[in-house]
Amino acid sequence: MDPPQVETMDISGKSYPPIEDEQDKTADQCFAEDTNFDSSRRCSLHAEVNRGGTNYEQSPDPEVVAELAAEFRSVEAMFTLSAIMNMESHMFLTYPLICFLFLSSFVYGQLDYKYYDTTCPSLIKIVRNGVWSAISNDTRMPASLLRLHFHDCFVNGCDGSILLDDTSTFTGEKNAFPNRNSARGYEVIDAIKANVEKACPSTVSCTDILTLAAREAIYLTRGPFWSVCLGRRDSLTASQNAANDQLPSPFEPLVNITAKFVSKGLDVKDVVVLSGAHTLGFAQCSTFKRRLFDFDGSGNPEPTLDSSLLGSLRSVCPNQKDSDSNLAPLDAVTINRFDNVYFKNLMNNSGLLESDQALMNDNTTAALVSNFSKYPYLFSKEFAASMVKLINIGVLTGQNGEIRKNCRVVN
């Protein structure tokens, strides 16, 4: 049975109008309303309000453009402010612009916001309803889908390789140490892919479906919205060794994690921003238990860990082997809501993972944490920007890769 139409789109207790209600808004109306977190969600944190691009009815306010231009990362290298202000009315003004800042001209020429508009016009609706159905049954699913997407993109690019089962010719990523018994959401992508195949056979890649599903999952938890250039193709192989080598680990020092981000074309700001995804989801006790009982081999808990958090975590994760797979929320304050409380927790020495709390031990990252803890709107905007960078890492286009019919196996 097809998934139900989405009537409301928030799992934290408050209802919001469906996305379609925003389609008639102009960019200027969105900017005018975009004064707090709730309205920023409704306006998708930028002017791209109708999921297919906003056609501006009039020139944008120069002050708005100036503010946005100041937020772009490396935009100055490609565009002057006057060029931005003189763009044709059909151009995107905010984070959608970044889509082609981080792609080569060759790749950008084969990725497009409207790539499936004629070949699979129902794609967004199918993905949205599939994600909504999944998170209605499992409130952990938004974090799981985002993590699945992140782990895909971080290993040789966003190519759907994490979705492949092992074969006789390669050992894939599913059983790599960072994914084994922890990566979730495969069945959700399978279900969405099956519905997409019914509507548009052999047309939409598994990679694009995963990319869109992660975006929808975050938006449905009151998180930001970001535009997605489409047209990615699926990889023909996967590598467990690459996943073990390239994925950041919660046990690694911050300098190592940052180096891995830099190797993907990201930066230290992206480290902090994307760590903010830990506002959602759970972690297994095995990933943080040493902080509770034997930090650095001392036989004692980590001295800076908040004492009340220590007590609650010890009750969930007793010092015995059979508790390793027990789960604790990464943000125990607002478990199922995308917000900036994760950063507030870090300010109070209440980060769950050692790698999270380590963000407070470096002046640069600590300053970013402080800002995001104070300004939720800033965090949401930066998260959208970092996600646009992430989703365009190492994409396959043109004749590279394939369009899988089944996300688990190559054709």
Tab-separated table of C-alpha atoms in Angstrom:
chain	number	residue	atom	x	y	z
A	1	MET	CA	0.000	0.000	0.000
A	2	ASP	CA	1.290	3.426	-0.846
A	3	PRO	CA	2.360	5.537	2.139
A	4	PRO	CA	-0.253	8.010	3.384
A	5	GLN	CA	-0.196	11.632	2.368
A	6	VAL	CA	1.580	13.790	4.921
A	7	GLU	CA	-0.844	16.034	6.775
A	8	THR	CA	1.503	17.314	9.460
A	9	MET	CA	5.253	17.100	9.587
A	10	ASP	CA	6.700	17.126	13.086
A	11	ILE	CA	7.303	14.237	15.465
A	12	SER	CA	8.014	16.303	18.573
A	13	GLY	CA	4.411	17.097	19.454
A	14	LYS	CA	3.720	20.248	17.466
A	15	SER	CA	2.093	20.171	14.065
A	16	TYR	CA	3.195	22.209	11.096
A	17	PRO	CA	1.563	22.678	7.724
A	18	PRO	CA	2.817	20.415	4.952
A	19	ILE	CA	5.500	21.708	2.639
A	20	GLU	CA	3.029	22.331	-0.156
A	21	ASP	CA	1.524	25.185	1.877
A	22	GLU	CA	4.712	27.144	1.316
A	23	GLN	CA	4.771	26.845	-2.462
A	24	ASP	CA	3.069	30.144	-3.158
A	25	LYS	CA	5.380	32.230	-0.996
A	26	THR	CA	7.824	34.538	-2.702
A	27	ALA	CA	11.400	34.839	-1.523
A	28	ASP	CA	10.747	38.266	-0.043
A	29	GLN	CA	7.817	36.958	1.984
A	30	CYS	CA	10.016	34.239	3.378
A	31	PHE	CA	12.785	36.664	4.268
A	32	ALA	CA	10.252	38.914	5.978
A	33	GLU	CA	8.949	36.051	8.110
A	34	ASP	CA	12.324	34.475	8.754
A	35	THR	CA	12.938	35.999	12.184
A	36	ASN	CA	13.017	33.005	14.514
A	37	PHE	CA	13.650	29.284	14.475
A	38	ASP	CA	10.079	28.172	13.852
A	39	SER	CA	9.538	30.544	10.956
A	40	SER	CA	12.975	29.740	9.586
A	41	ARG	CA	11.877	26.132	9.402
A	42	ARG	CA	8.737	27.093	7.525
A	43	CYS	CA	10.753	29.092	5.065
A	44	SER	CA	13.370	26.367	4.763
A	45	LEU	CA	16.019	28.719	6.148
A	46	HIS	CA	16.394	30.284	2.733
A	47	ALA	CA	14.396	31.402	-0.234
A	48	GLU	CA	14.117	28.010	-1.878
A	49	VAL	CA	10.631	27.376	-0.530
A	50	ASN	CA	8.901	25.261	-3.126
A	51	ARG	CA	11.362	22.368	-3.442
A	52	GLY	CA	11.751	23.029	-7.100
A	53	GLY	CA	13.273	26.480	-7.067
A	54	THR	CA	11.869	29.907	-6.347
A	55	ASN	CA	11.129	32.312	-9.155
A	56	TYR	CA	11.471	35.742	-7.643
A	57	GLU	CA	8.696	38.160	-8.458
A	58	GLN	CA	10.900	41.137	-7.797
A	59	SER	CA	14.518	41.914	-7.094
A	60	PRO	CA	15.626	40.913	-3.597
A	61	ASP	CA	16.374	43.482	-0.931
A	62	PRO	CA	20.038	44.530	-1.307
A	63	GLU	CA	20.484	44.381	2.464
A	64	VAL	CA	19.305	40.781	2.472
A	65	VAL	CA	21.694	39.935	-0.338
A	66	ALA	CA	24.564	41.567	1.496
A	67	GLU	CA	23.817	39.591	4.646
A	68	LEU	CA	23.582	36.344	2.735
A	69	ALA	CA	26.722	37.020	0.750
A	70	ALA	CA	28.624	37.458	3.999
A	71	GLU	CA	27.543	33.963	5.001
A	72	PHE	CA	28.589	32.199	1.804
A	73	ARG	CA	31.737	30.146	2.061
A	74	SER	CA	34.280	31.137	-0.546
A	75	VAL	CA	31.644	32.828	-2.672
A	76	GLU	CA	33.902	35.828	-3.078
A	77	ALA	CA	36.274	33.714	-5.126
A	78	MET	CA	33.685	33.245	-7.829
A	79	PHE	CA	31.140	36.033	-7.563
A	80	THR	CA	31.211	39.668	-6.589
A	81	LEU	CA	28.338	41.080	-4.584
A	82	SER	CA	27.190	43.070	-7.579
A	83	ALA	CA	27.072	39.914	-9.666
A	84	ILE	CA	24.903	38.239	-7.051
A	85	MET	CA	22.533	41.207	-6.944
A	86	ASN	CA	22.247	41.260	-10.729
A	87	MET	CA	21.422	37.587	-11.109
A	88	GLU	CA	18.534	36.631	-13.319
A	89	SER	CA	15.289	36.132	-11.413
A	90	HIS	CA	15.414	32.369	-11.861
A	91	MET	CA	18.689	31.992	-9.979
A	92	PHE	CA	18.822	30.838	-6.372
A	93	LEU	CA	20.140	33.366	-3.891
A	94	THR	CA	21.113	31.373	-0.856
A	95	TYR	CA	22.396	27.917	-0.080
A	96	PRO	CA	21.218	26.400	-3.347
A	97	LEU	CA	23.905	28.573	-4.934
A	98	ILE	CA	26.519	26.563	-3.115
A	99	CYS	CA	25.526	23.522	-5.128
A	100	PHE	CA	27.813	24.578	-7.934
A	101	LEU	CA	30.470	26.250	-5.825
A	102	PHE	CA	31.749	22.869	-4.702
A	103	LEU	CA	31.460	20.997	-7.970
A	104	SER	CA	33.643	21.067	-11.010
A	105	SER	CA	32.028	22.661	-14.033
A	106	PHE	CA	31.907	19.239	-15.673
A	107	VAL	CA	30.024	17.613	-12.814
A	108	TYR	CA	27.763	20.598	-12.319
A	109	GLY	CA	26.734	20.418	-15.939
A	110	GLN	CA	25.299	16.959	-15.267
A	111	LEU	CA	23.638	17.672	-11.907
A	112	ASP	CA	20.492	19.743	-11.736
A	113	TYR	CA	17.781	20.610	-9.226
A	114	LYS	CA	15.194	19.582	-11.801
A	115	TYR	CA	17.021	16.535	-13.116
A	116	TYR	CA	13.997	14.262	-12.678
A	117	ASP	CA	11.242	16.793	-13.301
A	118	THR	CA	10.190	15.155	-16.558
A	119	THR	CA	11.438	11.597	-16.057
A	120	CYS	CA	10.184	11.124	-12.481
A	121	PRO	CA	8.039	14.091	-11.409
A	122	SER	CA	6.660	12.261	-8.360
A	123	LEU	CA	10.110	11.532	-6.901
A	124	ILE	CA	10.113	14.080	-4.078
A	125	LYS	CA	6.619	13.118	-3.001
A	126	ILE	CA	7.485	9.417	-2.950
A	127	VAL	CA	10.638	9.996	-0.910
A	128	ARG	CA	8.918	12.390	1.481
A	129	ASN	CA	6.044	10.023	2.156
A	130	GLY	CA	8.388	7.073	2.547
A	131	VAL	CA	10.467	8.920	5.117
A	132	TRP	CA	7.385	10.160	6.938
A	133	SER	CA	6.010	6.631	7.144
A	134	ALA	CA	9.334	5.366	8.488
A	135	ILE	CA	9.762	7.971	11.202
A	136	SER	CA	6.123	7.633	12.222
A	137	ASN	CA	6.971	4.038	13.130
A	138	ASP	CA	10.472	4.660	14.466
A	139	THR	CA	11.447	8.025	15.924
A	140	ARG	CA	15.134	7.064	15.701
A	141	MET	CA	14.949	6.904	11.923
A	142	PRO	CA	15.793	10.570	11.119
A	143	ALA	CA	19.167	10.225	12.817
A	144	SER	CA	19.691	6.814	11.244
A	145	LEU	CA	19.035	8.053	7.715
A	146	LEU	CA	21.293	11.066	8.168
A	147	ARG	CA	24.076	8.885	9.565
A	148	LEU	CA	23.664	6.389	6.730
A	149	HIS	CA	23.968	9.224	4.233
A	150	PHE	CA	26.989	10.736	5.989
A	151	HIS	CA	28.762	7.373	6.101
A	152	ASP	CA	28.052	6.887	2.411
A	153	CYS	CA	29.433	10.269	1.374
A	154	PHE	CA	32.516	10.027	3.577
A	155	VAL	CA	33.756	6.833	1.927
A	156	ASN	CA	34.851	7.569	-1.640
A	157	GLY	CA	32.028	10.046	-2.148
A	158	CYS	CA	28.229	10.044	-2.257
A	159	ASP	CA	27.754	7.001	-4.461
A	160	GLY	CA	25.393	4.649	-2.641
A	161	SER	CA	28.220	2.209	-1.927
A	162	ILE	CA	27.125	1.788	1.691
A	163	LEU	CA	23.898	0.204	0.452
A	164	LEU	CA	25.641	-2.691	-1.325
A	165	ASP	CA	25.679	-6.162	0.189
A	166	ASP	CA	28.914	-8.152	0.181
A	167	THR	CA	29.598	-10.258	-2.908
A	168	SER	CA	32.150	-12.809	-4.011
A	169	THR	CA	34.190	-10.020	-5.598
A	170	PHE	CA	34.214	-7.425	-2.799
A	171	THR	CA	33.577	-6.994	0.907
A	172	GLY	CA	31.449	-3.903	1.284
A	173	GLU	CA	30.948	-1.198	3.861
A	174	LYS	CA	28.013	-2.591	5.822
A	175	ASN	CA	30.214	-4.653	8.117
A	176	ALA	CA	33.012	-2.140	8.476
A	177	PHE	CA	33.663	-1.361	12.132
A	178	PRO	CA	31.855	2.025	12.121
A	179	ASN	CA	28.753	0.476	10.487
A	180	ARG	CA	28.521	-3.038	11.891
A	181	ASN	CA	25.434	-3.464	14.099
A	182	SER	CA	24.905	0.290	14.114
A	183	ALA	CA	24.107	1.599	10.625
A	184	ARG	CA	20.335	1.580	10.135
A	185	GLY	CA	17.768	2.604	7.551
A	186	TYR	CA	18.616	0.196	4.744
A	187	GLU	CA	15.066	-1.156	4.676
A	188	VAL	CA	13.650	2.361	4.445
A	189	ILE	CA	15.742	3.107	1.372
A	190	ASP	CA	14.741	-0.264	-0.102
A	191	ALA	CA	11.051	0.540	0.368
A	192	ILE	CA	11.366	3.998	-1.144
A	193	LYS	CA	13.375	2.615	-4.054
A	194	ALA	CA	10.676	0.003	-4.717
A	195	ASN	CA	8.010	2.700	-4.907
A	196	VAL	CA	10.209	4.873	-7.107
A	197	GLU	CA	10.819	1.929	-9.447
A	198	LYS	CA	7.065	1.396	-9.774
A	199	ALA	CA	6.605	5.013	-10.796
A	200	CYS	CA	9.816	5.551	-12.764
A	201	PRO	CA	11.614	2.306	-13.663
A	202	SER	CA	15.415	2.396	-13.985
A	203	THR	CA	15.498	6.178	-13.683
A	204	VAL	CA	16.481	7.352	-10.189
A	205	SER	CA	19.719	6.306	-8.505
A	206	CYS	CA	19.830	4.870	-5.017
A	207	THR	CA	22.328	7.595	-4.187
A	208	ASP	CA	19.876	10.363	-5.021
A	209	ILE	CA	17.169	8.589	-3.027
A	210	LEU	CA	19.428	8.349	0.031
A	211	THR	CA	20.477	11.982	-0.381
A	212	LEU	CA	16.871	13.163	-0.532
A	213	ALA	CA	15.764	10.863	2.288
A	214	ALA	CA	18.356	12.333	4.648
A	215	ARG	CA	17.234	15.858	3.756
A	216	GLU	CA	13.560	15.004	4.305
A	217	ALA	CA	14.281	13.237	7.598
A	218	ILE	CA	15.948	16.290	9.082
A	219	TYR	CA	13.309	18.668	7.790
A	220	LEU	CA	10.577	16.548	9.359
A	221	THR	CA	12.209	16.897	12.774
A	222	ARG	CA	12.072	20.707	12.601
A	223	GLY	CA	15.510	20.907	11.071
A	224	PRO	CA	16.663	22.987	8.105
A	225	PHE	CA	16.009	22.336	4.456
A	226	TRP	CA	18.690	22.377	1.780
A	227	SER	CA	18.419	22.128	-1.961
A	228	VAL	CA	19.780	19.032	-3.669
A	229	CYS	CA	21.243	18.928	-7.150
A	230	LEU	CA	20.210	15.584	-8.612
A	231	GLY	CA	21.640	13.221	-11.187
A	232	ARG	CA	24.067	11.182	-9.082
A	233	ARG	CA	24.785	7.645	-10.199
A	234	ASP	CA	25.463	4.541	-8.143
A	235	SER	CA	28.829	2.909	-7.592
A	236	LEU	CA	29.672	-0.523	-8.932
A	237	THR	CA	31.602	-1.620	-5.862
A	238	ALA	CA	32.235	-0.928	-2.182
A	239	SER	CA	35.170	-1.316	0.185
A	240	GLN	CA	35.161	-2.323	3.829
A	241	ASN	CA	38.786	-1.230	4.176
A	242	ALA	CA	37.977	2.224	2.818
A	243	ALA	CA	35.142	2.595	5.318
A	244	ASN	CA	37.384	1.565	8.207
A	245	ASP	CA	40.080	4.005	7.095
A	246	GLN	CA	38.033	7.029	6.065
A	247	LEU	CA	35.143	7.275	8.526
A	248	PRO	CA	35.740	9.370	11.668
A	249	SER	CA	35.622	7.467	14.938
A	250	PRO	CA	34.291	8.698	18.301
A	251	PHE	CA	37.532	7.379	19.799
A	252	GLU	CA	39.787	9.563	17.638
A	253	PRO	CA	41.283	12.874	18.774
A	254	LEU	CA	39.821	16.016	17.270
A	255	VAL	CA	42.917	16.678	15.164
A	256	ASN	CA	42.493	13.323	13.402
A	257	ILE	CA	38.791	13.854	12.818
A	258	THR	CA	39.463	17.309	11.416
A	259	ALA	CA	42.111	15.911	9.076
A	260	LYS	CA	39.600	13.415	7.702
A	261	PHE	CA	37.108	16.207	7.065
A	262	VAL	CA	39.752	18.298	5.326
A	263	SER	CA	40.624	15.345	3.089
A	264	LYS	CA	37.026	15.461	1.834
A	265	GLY	CA	37.113	19.167	1.046
A	266	LEU	CA	35.444	20.167	4.302
A	267	ASP	CA	36.891	22.303	7.082
A	268	VAL	CA	36.954	22.727	10.841
A	269	LYS	CA	33.699	24.663	10.764
A	270	ASP	CA	32.049	21.711	9.053
A	271	VAL	CA	33.387	19.440	11.802
A	272	VAL	CA	31.508	21.437	14.425
A	273	VAL	CA	28.408	22.038	12.347
A	274	LEU	CA	27.950	18.439	11.241
A	275	SER	CA	28.701	17.189	14.750
A	276	GLY	CA	25.539	19.089	15.604
A	277	ALA	CA	23.641	16.267	13.912
A	278	HIS	CA	24.099	14.568	17.280
A	279	THR	CA	21.151	16.603	18.436
A	280	LEU	CA	19.340	13.473	17.191
A	281	GLY	CA	19.956	9.798	17.684
A	282	PHE	CA	21.464	7.356	20.146
A	283	ALA	CA	24.883	5.857	20.766
A	284	GLN	CA	25.794	2.405	22.004
A	285	CYS	CA	27.353	2.242	25.447
A	286	SER	CA	30.510	0.776	23.955
A	287	THR	CA	31.240	4.124	22.298
A	288	PHE	CA	31.451	6.092	25.552
A	289	LYS	CA	31.626	3.622	28.458
A	290	ARG	CA	35.287	4.294	29.191
A	291	ARG	CA	34.322	7.846	30.121
A	292	LEU	CA	32.103	6.440	32.870
A	293	PHE	CA	34.430	3.964	34.567
A	294	ASP	CA	38.019	3.967	33.322
A	295	PHE	CA	38.946	7.168	31.558
A	296	ASP	CA	42.467	6.994	30.144
A	297	GLY	CA	43.135	3.874	32.212
A	298	SER	CA	42.676	5.762	35.485
A	299	GLY	CA	40.023	3.469	36.910
A	300	ASN	CA	37.868	6.560	37.414
A	301	PRO	CA	35.302	8.449	35.327
A	302	GLU	CA	36.295	11.382	33.170
A	303	PRO	CA	36.721	14.189	35.720
A	304	THR	CA	35.038	16.907	33.659
A	305	LEU	CA	31.909	14.879	32.857
A	306	ASP	CA	28.780	16.387	34.383
A	307	SER	CA	28.010	14.446	37.569
A	308	SER	CA	24.273	14.121	36.977
A	309	LEU	CA	24.882	12.867	33.452
A	310	LEU	CA	27.447	10.414	34.807
A	311	GLY	CA	24.889	8.951	37.189
A	312	SER	CA	22.195	8.552	34.573
A	313	LEU	CA	24.592	7.014	32.062
A	314	ARG	CA	25.932	4.510	34.583
A	315	SER	CA	22.367	3.314	35.155
A	316	VAL	CA	21.955	2.701	31.423
A	317	CYS	CA	25.468	1.365	30.898
A	318	PRO	CA	26.599	-0.649	33.923
A	319	ASN	CA	30.233	-1.676	33.936
A	320	GLN	CA	29.715	-5.074	32.380
A	321	LYS	CA	30.210	-6.440	28.881
A	322	ASP	CA	26.564	-7.226	28.200
A	323	SER	CA	25.657	-3.534	28.400
A	324	ASP	CA	27.823	-2.553	25.429
A	325	SER	CA	24.896	-2.533	22.996
A	326	ASN	CA	22.569	-0.570	25.272
A	327	LEU	CA	21.600	2.840	23.940
A	328	ALA	CA	21.747	6.343	25.347
A	329	PRO	CA	20.505	9.503	23.602
A	330	LEU	CA	23.154	11.788	22.171
A	331	ASP	CA	20.999	14.689	23.365
A	332	ALA	CA	18.890	13.607	26.334
A	333	VAL	CA	17.110	16.961	26.590
A	334	THR	CA	15.283	17.089	23.244
A	335	ILE	CA	15.725	13.570	21.939
A	336	ASN	CA	13.590	13.640	18.786
A	337	ARG	CA	13.930	17.265	17.789
A	338	PHE	CA	16.564	18.888	15.627
A	339	ASP	CA	17.771	21.942	17.541
A	340	ASN	CA	20.881	23.490	19.070
A	341	VAL	CA	20.615	21.852	22.503
A	342	TYR	CA	23.520	19.577	21.592
A	343	PHE	CA	25.790	22.622	21.735
A	344	LYS	CA	24.293	23.763	25.031
A	345	ASN	CA	25.073	20.329	26.404
A	346	LEU	CA	28.707	20.680	25.361
A	347	MET	CA	28.890	24.025	27.139
A	348	ASN	CA	27.768	22.203	30.310
A	349	ASN	CA	30.234	19.302	29.940
A	350	SER	CA	27.318	17.047	29.033
A	351	GLY	CA	28.386	15.774	25.635
A	352	LEU	CA	27.868	12.042	25.356
A	353	LEU	CA	30.782	11.081	23.120
A	354	GLU	CA	34.366	11.949	23.934
A	355	SER	CA	34.784	13.277	20.394
A	356	ASP	CA	31.822	15.604	20.932
A	357	GLN	CA	33.023	17.053	24.213
A	358	ALA	CA	36.503	17.447	22.707
A	359	LEU	CA	35.109	20.322	20.643
A	360	MET	CA	35.357	22.393	23.823
A	361	ASN	CA	39.091	21.749	24.154
A	362	ASP	CA	40.134	23.786	21.123
A	363	ASN	CA	39.703	27.555	20.981
A	364	THR	CA	38.424	27.600	17.399
A	365	THR	CA	35.877	24.831	17.780
A	366	ALA	CA	34.838	25.986	21.258
A	367	ALA	CA	34.021	29.446	19.900
A	368	LEU	CA	31.819	27.890	17.232
A	369	VAL	CA	30.091	25.717	19.830
A	370	SER	CA	29.416	28.791	21.934
A	371	ASN	CA	27.895	30.688	19.021
A	372	PHE	CA	25.686	27.792	17.965
A	373	SER	CA	24.528	27.291	21.554
A	374	LYS	CA	23.282	30.878	21.597
A	375	TYR	CA	21.882	31.205	18.088
A	376	PRO	CA	19.794	28.264	16.855
A	377	TYR	CA	18.997	30.033	13.597
A	378	LEU	CA	22.717	30.414	12.860
A	379	PHE	CA	23.291	26.718	13.487
A	380	SER	CA	20.432	25.732	11.192
A	381	LYS	CA	21.718	27.910	8.367
A	382	GLU	CA	25.256	26.616	8.745
A	383	PHE	CA	24.031	23.038	8.908
A	384	ALA	CA	22.240	23.480	5.587
A	385	ALA	CA	25.411	24.947	4.066
A	386	SER	CA	27.613	22.130	5.344
A	387	MET	CA	25.174	19.518	4.101
A	388	VAL	CA	25.279	20.991	0.606
A	389	LYS	CA	29.056	20.613	0.694
A	390	LEU	CA	28.801	17.070	2.002
A	391	ILE	CA	26.264	15.796	-0.524
A	392	ASN	CA	28.442	16.845	-3.447
A	393	ILE	CA	31.578	14.976	-2.395
A	394	GLY	CA	32.861	12.580	-5.056
A	395	VAL	CA	29.607	12.171	-6.959
A	396	LEU	CA	29.391	9.950	-10.036
A	397	THR	CA	27.697	11.394	-13.115
A	398	GLY	CA	27.376	10.829	-16.841
A	399	GLN	CA	28.510	7.364	-17.858
A	400	ASN	CA	30.226	6.660	-14.541
A	401	GLY	CA	28.512	4.125	-12.321
A	402	GLU	CA	24.951	3.029	-13.001
A	403	ILE	CA	21.323	3.369	-11.942
A	404	ARG	CA	20.784	0.337	-9.739
A	405	LYS	CA	17.440	-1.421	-9.893
A	406	ASN	CA	18.046	-2.863	-6.434
A	407	CYS	CA	20.072	-0.747	-4.031
A	408	ARG	CA	21.713	-3.807	-2.469
A	409	VAL	CA	23.286	-5.222	-5.634
A	410	VAL	CA	24.803	-3.950	-8.853
A	411	ASN	CA	22.784	-4.602	-11.983
